[in-house]
Amino acid sequence: MEVNGTSGSSSVDFVARDQIGVAGMTSDDFLKLLITELQNQDPSEPMGNEQILSQLSMMRNLESDLELGDALKAITVNQQLTTAAAYIGRNVTGTDAGGNEISGHVQRAYMREGTAYLEVDGIQLNLSDVSSISEA
């Protein structure tokens, strides 16, 4: 016996997982996926309440993990800037992007693209490349 679909055509936009990953999924994306799954399930073996609750629980956990990750990233950025600001007025030694040793007086600290930098006598120095600090 042949069984034909009972609903009209529907379109679903697919994006490769490696393009956005799980972290790129929003609650809306997950809900759309769940609704599509419910609409296209086998009527002779419908999804049970336990499965639906399990998937909703997974969505909430994913959302919580993403929020926690964002909060930790913000804390890390703030900590880097606080550390960099503490170096203002001090002398530091470090290695610049070209591998050259730089020593000098820190005039300012700033963030660019989530990374803390120091300006040492007019030269940009990544905070993570500082090897020593001393009083001016």
XYZ file of C-alpha atoms in Angstrom:
136
model
C 0.000 0.000 0.000
C 1.396 3.350 -1.018
C 1.094 6.287 1.398
C 1.302 9.836 0.061
C 2.235 12.890 2.062
C -0.627 14.654 3.791
C 0.760 18.159 3.825
C 1.731 20.594 1.113
C 5.302 21.233 0.192
C 7.428 23.022 2.707
C 10.875 24.467 2.314
C 13.684 24.044 4.782
C 16.921 25.986 4.554
C 19.933 23.775 5.182
C 23.299 25.107 6.274
C 26.344 22.904 6.642
C 27.159 22.240 10.296
C 30.781 23.230 9.806
C 29.666 26.659 8.566
C 27.940 27.712 11.779
C 28.248 24.769 14.155
C 25.944 24.045 17.042
C 26.936 27.342 18.632
C 25.305 29.110 15.696
C 21.899 27.610 16.452
C 19.414 29.882 18.139
C 16.355 28.861 20.114
C 14.257 29.720 17.071
C 16.376 27.456 14.849
C 16.021 24.593 17.293
C 12.257 25.138 17.583
C 11.887 25.206 13.780
C 13.842 21.970 13.575
C 11.639 20.356 16.231
C 8.436 21.516 14.497
C 9.686 20.241 11.134
C 10.539 16.924 12.759
C 7.049 16.705 14.290
C 5.381 17.587 10.971
C 7.349 14.963 9.070
C 7.277 12.126 11.593
C 5.950 8.693 10.755
C 2.249 8.707 11.773
C 2.446 5.037 12.725
C 5.319 5.756 15.149
C 4.827 9.293 16.498
C 7.405 10.902 18.736
C 6.665 10.351 22.423
C 6.355 13.046 25.069
C 9.645 11.901 26.597
C 11.475 12.525 23.321
C 9.930 15.974 22.927
C 10.792 16.922 26.519
C 14.297 15.568 26.045
C 14.827 17.728 22.961
C 13.408 20.816 24.691
C 15.714 20.145 27.628
C 18.670 19.894 25.243
C 17.674 23.242 23.737
C 17.575 24.904 27.165
C 20.950 23.397 28.081
C 22.462 24.613 24.816
C 21.084 28.096 25.385
C 22.454 28.151 28.955
C 25.864 26.987 27.761
C 25.980 29.718 25.111
C 25.019 32.390 27.655
C 27.655 31.104 30.080
C 30.276 31.150 27.323
C 29.408 34.756 26.449
C 29.607 35.775 30.114
C 32.999 34.099 30.560
C 34.316 35.763 27.408
C 33.219 39.184 28.713
C 34.893 38.515 32.077
C 38.116 37.459 30.340
C 38.170 40.588 28.169
C 37.561 42.825 31.199
C 40.301 41.056 33.159
C 42.771 41.490 30.291
C 42.029 45.212 30.058
C 42.312 45.627 33.841
C 45.684 43.876 33.810
C 46.896 45.941 30.848
C 45.762 49.191 32.506
C 47.811 48.306 35.613
C 50.958 48.433 33.422
C 50.441 52.089 32.448
C 53.358 54.162 33.729
C 55.589 51.116 34.234
C 58.487 49.778 32.206
C 57.972 46.486 30.392
C 59.982 44.136 28.240
C 58.427 41.859 25.674
C 58.539 40.551 22.136
C 56.731 42.315 19.290
C 54.929 40.583 16.406
C 58.189 40.478 14.417
C 60.047 38.637 17.194
C 62.074 41.703 18.243
C 62.618 42.439 21.929
C 60.941 45.667 22.998
C 61.659 47.517 26.259
C 60.159 50.787 27.313
C 57.570 52.853 29.123
C 53.872 51.945 28.795
C 51.834 54.988 27.706
C 48.434 53.337 27.266
C 46.470 50.100 27.225
C 43.686 49.204 24.793
C 41.627 46.348 23.392
C 41.356 45.387 19.742
C 39.321 42.412 18.519
C 39.229 40.908 22.003
C 42.982 41.159 22.611
C 44.708 43.504 25.083
C 47.608 45.608 23.825
C 50.068 48.013 25.396
C 51.615 51.008 23.697
C 55.289 50.947 24.662
C 57.144 54.071 23.526
C 54.851 54.243 20.488
C 55.114 50.529 19.644
C 52.203 48.082 19.899
C 52.866 45.131 22.215
C 50.446 42.278 22.844
C 49.840 41.878 26.587
C 50.525 38.146 26.348
C 53.990 38.893 24.904
C 55.180 40.827 27.988
C 58.044 39.011 29.728
C 58.910 41.450 32.553
C 57.524 44.503 34.358
C 59.316 47.064 36.526
C 58.604 50.399 38.188
C 59.326 53.456 36.045
